[in-house]
Amino acid sequence: MMKTIFTMACLATLCAAPGLAQTTSAPADSASAPDQDPVAAWNADRTVFVDAAGLDLDAFKWIARPVLVFADSPNDPQFVQQIELLEARAEELALRDVVVIFDTDPAARSETRLRLRPRGFMLALMGKDGVVKARKPRPWDVRELSRSIDKMPMRQQEMQDRRGVNQ
């Protein structure tokens, strides 16, 4: 709850102060330090958002389901809205082994951006196998994301396995 309040306050500050928004490129809770292993950071806190800069997307293969959020600027209203939607229900995504990865710098030409080739705002959902399962040109609600994930065969197996353990 405190993380959400802090995030909302940060986003409100970004919207209210355009000069500040230009210098801020990451959501409030993100793993963007170059010396920090993004998989380790995500394992330590499954609600942390990961910067695509310098990221090897294959590091998450068979570990997590990447949800990638691209925009040409951190000030893109669709990007801001998408991050707010994801942060508001980050715990639900964590239960589904989702790692949120963002890229708002097309000039940096990150490996992730070159691989998925977004044009402007784009949300992409990948499976644990590293295959793109969905691409969306507009923000997507966590409920819609969760439904798509829950239909995936691997997720179905995970839910079945968890039910068997709890019985």
PDB file of C-alpha atoms in Angstrom:
ATOM      1  CA  MET A   1       0.000   0.000   0.000  1.00  0.00           C
ATOM      2  CA  MET A   2       2.790   2.405   0.915  1.00  0.00           C
ATOM      3  CA  LYS A   3       4.543   1.637  -2.383  1.00  0.00           C
ATOM      4  CA  THR A   4       1.346   2.503  -4.278  1.00  0.00           C
ATOM      5  CA  ILE A   5       0.936   5.790  -2.403  1.00  0.00           C
ATOM      6  CA  PHE A   6       4.578   6.663  -3.062  1.00  0.00           C
ATOM      7  CA  THR A   7       4.202   5.777  -6.753  1.00  0.00           C
ATOM      8  CA  MET A   8       1.036   7.845  -7.104  1.00  0.00           C
ATOM      9  CA  ALA A   9       2.776  10.800  -5.462  1.00  0.00           C
ATOM     10  CA  CYS A  10       5.730  10.438  -7.840  1.00  0.00           C
ATOM     11  CA  LEU A  11       3.460  10.252 -10.879  1.00  0.00           C
ATOM     12  CA  ALA A  12       1.490  13.279  -9.676  1.00  0.00           C
ATOM     13  CA  THR A  13       4.761  15.170  -9.327  1.00  0.00           C
ATOM     14  CA  LEU A  14       5.797  14.131 -12.848  1.00  0.00           C
ATOM     15  CA  CYS A  15       2.507  15.308 -14.316  1.00  0.00           C
ATOM     16  CA  ALA A  16       2.606  18.585 -12.405  1.00  0.00           C
ATOM     17  CA  ALA A  17       6.242  19.432 -13.175  1.00  0.00           C
ATOM     18  CA  PRO A  18       7.124  18.949 -16.862  1.00  0.00           C
ATOM     19  CA  GLY A  19      10.761  19.961 -16.307  1.00  0.00           C
ATOM     20  CA  LEU A  20      11.172  17.241 -13.701  1.00  0.00           C
ATOM     21  CA  ALA A  21       9.425  14.664 -15.883  1.00  0.00           C
ATOM     22  CA  GLN A  22      12.097  15.036 -18.550  1.00  0.00           C
ATOM     23  CA  THR A  23      14.823  13.964 -16.150  1.00  0.00           C
ATOM     24  CA  THR A  24      12.910  11.036 -14.695  1.00  0.00           C
ATOM     25  CA  SER A  25      12.702   7.905 -16.836  1.00  0.00           C
ATOM     26  CA  ALA A  26      11.858   5.069 -14.458  1.00  0.00           C
ATOM     27  CA  PRO A  27       8.850   4.090 -12.392  1.00  0.00           C
ATOM     28  CA  ALA A  28       9.273   4.701  -8.658  1.00  0.00           C
ATOM     29  CA  ASP A  29      10.283   1.127  -7.860  1.00  0.00           C
ATOM     30  CA  SER A  30      12.544  -0.133 -10.614  1.00  0.00           C
ATOM     31  CA  ALA A  31      15.735  -2.085 -11.035  1.00  0.00           C
ATOM     32  CA  SER A  32      17.805   0.141 -13.279  1.00  0.00           C
ATOM     33  CA  ALA A  33      21.236   0.100 -11.640  1.00  0.00           C
ATOM     34  CA  PRO A  34      23.697  -1.240 -14.236  1.00  0.00           C
ATOM     35  CA  ASP A  35      25.579  -3.408 -11.710  1.00  0.00           C
ATOM     36  CA  GLN A  36      22.425  -5.009 -10.302  1.00  0.00           C
ATOM     37  CA  ASP A  37      21.334  -8.381 -11.720  1.00  0.00           C
ATOM     38  CA  PRO A  38      17.742  -7.808 -12.908  1.00  0.00           C
ATOM     39  CA  VAL A  39      16.694 -11.424 -12.263  1.00  0.00           C
ATOM     40  CA  ALA A  40      18.061 -11.241  -8.706  1.00  0.00           C
ATOM     41  CA  ALA A  41      16.334  -7.875  -8.150  1.00  0.00           C
ATOM     42  CA  TRP A  42      13.039  -9.316  -9.414  1.00  0.00           C
ATOM     43  CA  ASN A  43      13.419 -12.458  -7.294  1.00  0.00           C
ATOM     44  CA  ALA A  44      14.025 -10.291  -4.223  1.00  0.00           C
ATOM     45  CA  ASP A  45      10.887  -8.213  -4.911  1.00  0.00           C
ATOM     46  CA  ARG A  46       8.536  -9.572  -7.552  1.00  0.00           C
ATOM     47  CA  THR A  47       6.749  -6.225  -7.786  1.00  0.00           C
ATOM     48  CA  VAL A  48       9.873  -4.347  -8.943  1.00  0.00           C
ATOM     49  CA  PHE A  49       9.845  -2.996 -12.513  1.00  0.00           C
ATOM     50  CA  VAL A  50      12.973  -3.582 -14.604  1.00  0.00           C
ATOM     51  CA  ASP A  51      14.580  -1.123 -17.032  1.00  0.00           C
ATOM     52  CA  ALA A  52      15.275  -2.681 -20.449  1.00  0.00           C
ATOM     53  CA  ALA A  53      18.577  -0.796 -20.790  1.00  0.00           C
ATOM     54  CA  GLY A  54      21.353  -3.378 -20.892  1.00  0.00           C
ATOM     55  CA  LEU A  55      18.915  -6.214 -20.166  1.00  0.00           C
ATOM     56  CA  ASP A  56      19.273  -9.664 -21.704  1.00  0.00           C
ATOM     57  CA  LEU A  57      15.631 -10.678 -22.068  1.00  0.00           C
ATOM     58  CA  ASP A  58      16.620 -14.351 -22.244  1.00  0.00           C
ATOM     59  CA  ALA A  59      17.773 -14.135 -18.606  1.00  0.00           C
ATOM     60  CA  PHE A  60      14.085 -14.421 -17.641  1.00  0.00           C
ATOM     61  CA  LYS A  61      13.388 -17.408 -19.930  1.00  0.00           C
ATOM     62  CA  TRP A  62      11.628 -20.232 -18.026  1.00  0.00           C
ATOM     63  CA  ILE A  63      11.685 -18.042 -14.882  1.00  0.00           C
ATOM     64  CA  ALA A  64       9.141 -15.281 -15.524  1.00  0.00           C
ATOM     65  CA  ARG A  65       6.568 -13.984 -17.984  1.00  0.00           C
ATOM     66  CA  PRO A  66       7.807 -10.612 -19.255  1.00  0.00           C
ATOM     67  CA  VAL A  67       5.304  -7.823 -19.754  1.00  0.00           C
ATOM     68  CA  LEU A  68       7.147  -5.209 -21.778  1.00  0.00           C
ATOM     69  CA  VAL A  69       5.979  -1.607 -21.863  1.00  0.00           C
ATOM     70  CA  PHE A  70       7.479   0.578 -24.593  1.00  0.00           C
ATOM     71  CA  ALA A  71       7.053   4.289 -25.261  1.00  0.00           C
ATOM     72  CA  ASP A  72       9.051   6.988 -26.995  1.00  0.00           C
ATOM     73  CA  SER A  73       9.096   9.057 -23.797  1.00  0.00           C
ATOM     74  CA  PRO A  74       8.406   8.528 -20.095  1.00  0.00           C
ATOM     75  CA  ASN A  75       5.933  11.410 -20.481  1.00  0.00           C
ATOM     76  CA  ASP A  76       3.748   9.495 -22.972  1.00  0.00           C
ATOM     77  CA  PRO A  77       0.252   9.536 -21.388  1.00  0.00           C
ATOM     78  CA  GLN A  78      -0.341   5.924 -22.424  1.00  0.00           C
ATOM     79  CA  PHE A  79       2.931   4.867 -20.762  1.00  0.00           C
ATOM     80  CA  VAL A  80       2.047   6.717 -17.553  1.00  0.00           C
ATOM     81  CA  GLN A  81      -1.434   5.157 -17.539  1.00  0.00           C
ATOM     82  CA  GLN A  82      -0.052   1.659 -18.183  1.00  0.00           C
ATOM     83  CA  ILE A  83       2.498   1.924 -15.380  1.00  0.00           C
ATOM     84  CA  GLU A  84      -0.219   3.148 -12.995  1.00  0.00           C
ATOM     85  CA  LEU A  85      -2.437   0.181 -13.935  1.00  0.00           C
ATOM     86  CA  LEU A  86       0.389  -2.302 -13.429  1.00  0.00           C
ATOM     87  CA  GLU A  87       1.617  -0.801 -10.152  1.00  0.00           C
ATOM     88  CA  ALA A  88      -1.899  -0.717  -8.695  1.00  0.00           C
ATOM     89  CA  ARG A  89      -2.166  -4.518  -8.955  1.00  0.00           C
ATOM     90  CA  ALA A  90       1.472  -5.602  -8.976  1.00  0.00           C
ATOM     91  CA  GLU A  91       0.834  -8.359  -6.431  1.00  0.00           C
ATOM     92  CA  GLU A  92      -1.583 -10.104  -8.815  1.00  0.00           C
ATOM     93  CA  LEU A  93       1.075 -10.068 -11.502  1.00  0.00           C
ATOM     94  CA  ALA A  94       3.687 -11.389  -9.062  1.00  0.00           C
ATOM     95  CA  LEU A  95       1.461 -14.409  -8.367  1.00  0.00           C
ATOM     96  CA  ARG A  96       1.632 -15.176 -12.093  1.00  0.00           C
ATOM     97  CA  ASP A  97       5.440 -14.826 -12.249  1.00  0.00           C
ATOM     98  CA  VAL A  98       5.222 -11.607 -14.288  1.00  0.00           C
ATOM     99  CA  VAL A  99       8.202  -9.283 -14.583  1.00  0.00           C
ATOM    100  CA  VAL A 100       7.384  -5.798 -15.874  1.00  0.00           C
ATOM    101  CA  ILE A 101      10.100  -4.419 -18.155  1.00  0.00           C
ATOM    102  CA  PHE A 102       9.947  -0.859 -19.469  1.00  0.00           C
ATOM    103  CA  ASP A 103      11.777   1.019 -22.224  1.00  0.00           C
ATOM    104  CA  THR A 104      11.129   4.721 -22.853  1.00  0.00           C
ATOM    105  CA  ASP A 105      14.333   5.556 -24.728  1.00  0.00           C
ATOM    106  CA  PRO A 106      14.215   4.636 -28.428  1.00  0.00           C
ATOM    107  CA  ALA A 107      17.571   6.361 -29.028  1.00  0.00           C
ATOM    108  CA  ALA A 108      19.323   3.864 -26.722  1.00  0.00           C
ATOM    109  CA  ARG A 109      18.267   1.013 -29.044  1.00  0.00           C
ATOM    110  CA  SER A 110      18.092  -1.593 -26.279  1.00  0.00           C
ATOM    111  CA  GLU A 111      18.325  -5.253 -27.253  1.00  0.00           C
ATOM    112  CA  THR A 112      14.712  -5.661 -26.120  1.00  0.00           C
ATOM    113  CA  ARG A 113      13.523  -2.781 -28.329  1.00  0.00           C
ATOM    114  CA  LEU A 114      15.454  -4.102 -31.334  1.00  0.00           C
ATOM    115  CA  ARG A 115      13.992  -7.567 -30.796  1.00  0.00           C
ATOM    116  CA  LEU A 116      10.333  -6.481 -30.508  1.00  0.00           C
ATOM    117  CA  ARG A 117      10.415  -3.366 -32.756  1.00  0.00           C
ATOM    118  CA  PRO A 118       7.714  -1.235 -31.119  1.00  0.00           C
ATOM    119  CA  ARG A 119       6.391   1.899 -32.787  1.00  0.00           C
ATOM    120  CA  GLY A 120       5.488   4.416 -30.119  1.00  0.00           C
ATOM    121  CA  PHE A 121       3.562   2.957 -27.200  1.00  0.00           C
ATOM    122  CA  MET A 122       3.288  -0.824 -27.076  1.00  0.00           C
ATOM    123  CA  LEU A 123       2.635  -3.453 -24.462  1.00  0.00           C
ATOM    124  CA  ALA A 124       3.862  -6.985 -25.183  1.00  0.00           C
ATOM    125  CA  LEU A 125       3.159 -10.121 -23.173  1.00  0.00           C
ATOM    126  CA  MET A 126       5.654 -12.958 -23.429  1.00  0.00           C
ATOM    127  CA  GLY A 127       5.406 -16.486 -22.117  1.00  0.00           C
ATOM    128  CA  LYS A 128       8.055 -18.134 -19.966  1.00  0.00           C
ATOM    129  CA  ASP A 129       9.261 -19.768 -23.192  1.00  0.00           C
ATOM    130  CA  GLY A 130      10.287 -16.346 -24.539  1.00  0.00           C
ATOM    131  CA  VAL A 131       7.596 -16.239 -27.243  1.00  0.00           C
ATOM    132  CA  VAL A 132       5.464 -13.117 -27.692  1.00  0.00           C
ATOM    133  CA  LYS A 133       1.863 -14.073 -26.835  1.00  0.00           C
ATOM    134  CA  ALA A 134       0.192 -10.674 -27.324  1.00  0.00           C
ATOM    135  CA  ARG A 135       0.957  -7.131 -28.488  1.00  0.00           C
ATOM    136  CA  LYS A 136      -1.287  -4.213 -27.600  1.00  0.00           C
ATOM    137  CA  PRO A 137      -1.141  -0.635 -28.968  1.00  0.00           C
ATOM    138  CA  ARG A 138      -3.016   0.755 -25.926  1.00  0.00           C
ATOM    139  CA  PRO A 139      -2.782   0.291 -22.158  1.00  0.00           C
ATOM    140  CA  TRP A 140      -4.133  -2.988 -20.877  1.00  0.00           C
ATOM    141  CA  ASP A 141      -5.790  -3.573 -17.517  1.00  0.00           C
ATOM    142  CA  VAL A 142      -4.248  -6.145 -15.158  1.00  0.00           C
ATOM    143  CA  ARG A 143      -7.518  -8.079 -15.234  1.00  0.00           C
ATOM    144  CA  GLU A 144      -7.195  -8.495 -19.020  1.00  0.00           C
ATOM    145  CA  LEU A 145      -3.525  -9.425 -18.712  1.00  0.00           C
ATOM    146  CA  SER A 146      -4.318 -11.963 -16.003  1.00  0.00           C
ATOM    147  CA  ARG A 147      -7.010 -13.580 -18.125  1.00  0.00           C
ATOM    148  CA  SER A 148      -4.615 -13.949 -21.056  1.00  0.00           C
ATOM    149  CA  ILE A 149      -1.921 -15.411 -18.808  1.00  0.00           C
ATOM    150  CA  ASP A 150      -4.338 -17.799 -17.101  1.00  0.00           C
ATOM    151  CA  LYS A 151      -5.296 -19.245 -20.517  1.00  0.00           C
ATOM    152  CA  MET A 152      -1.683 -20.173 -21.320  1.00  0.00           C
ATOM    153  CA  PRO A 153      -0.996 -23.937 -21.120  1.00  0.00           C
ATOM    154  CA  MET A 154       2.011 -23.507 -18.823  1.00  0.00           C
ATOM    155  CA  ARG A 155      -0.012 -21.321 -16.434  1.00  0.00           C
ATOM    156  CA  GLN A 156      -2.837 -23.882 -16.494  1.00  0.00           C
ATOM    157  CA  GLN A 157      -0.294 -26.532 -15.455  1.00  0.00           C
ATOM    158  CA  GLU A 158       1.063 -24.278 -12.693  1.00  0.00           C
ATOM    159  CA  MET A 159      -2.442 -23.745 -11.299  1.00  0.00           C
ATOM    160  CA  GLN A 160      -3.156 -27.472 -11.449  1.00  0.00           C
ATOM    161  CA  ASP A 161       0.140 -28.269  -9.702  1.00  0.00           C
ATOM    162  CA  ARG A 162      -0.609 -25.736  -6.939  1.00  0.00           C
ATOM    163  CA  ARG A 163      -4.089 -27.188  -6.425  1.00  0.00           C
ATOM    164  CA  GLY A 164      -2.550 -30.654  -6.067  1.00  0.00           C
ATOM    165  CA  VAL A 165      -0.087 -29.385  -3.439  1.00  0.00           C
ATOM    166  CA  ASN A 166      -2.849 -27.657  -1.441  1.00  0.00           C
ATOM    167  CA  GLN A 167      -5.089 -30.740  -1.290  1.00  0.00           C
TER     168      GLN A 167
END
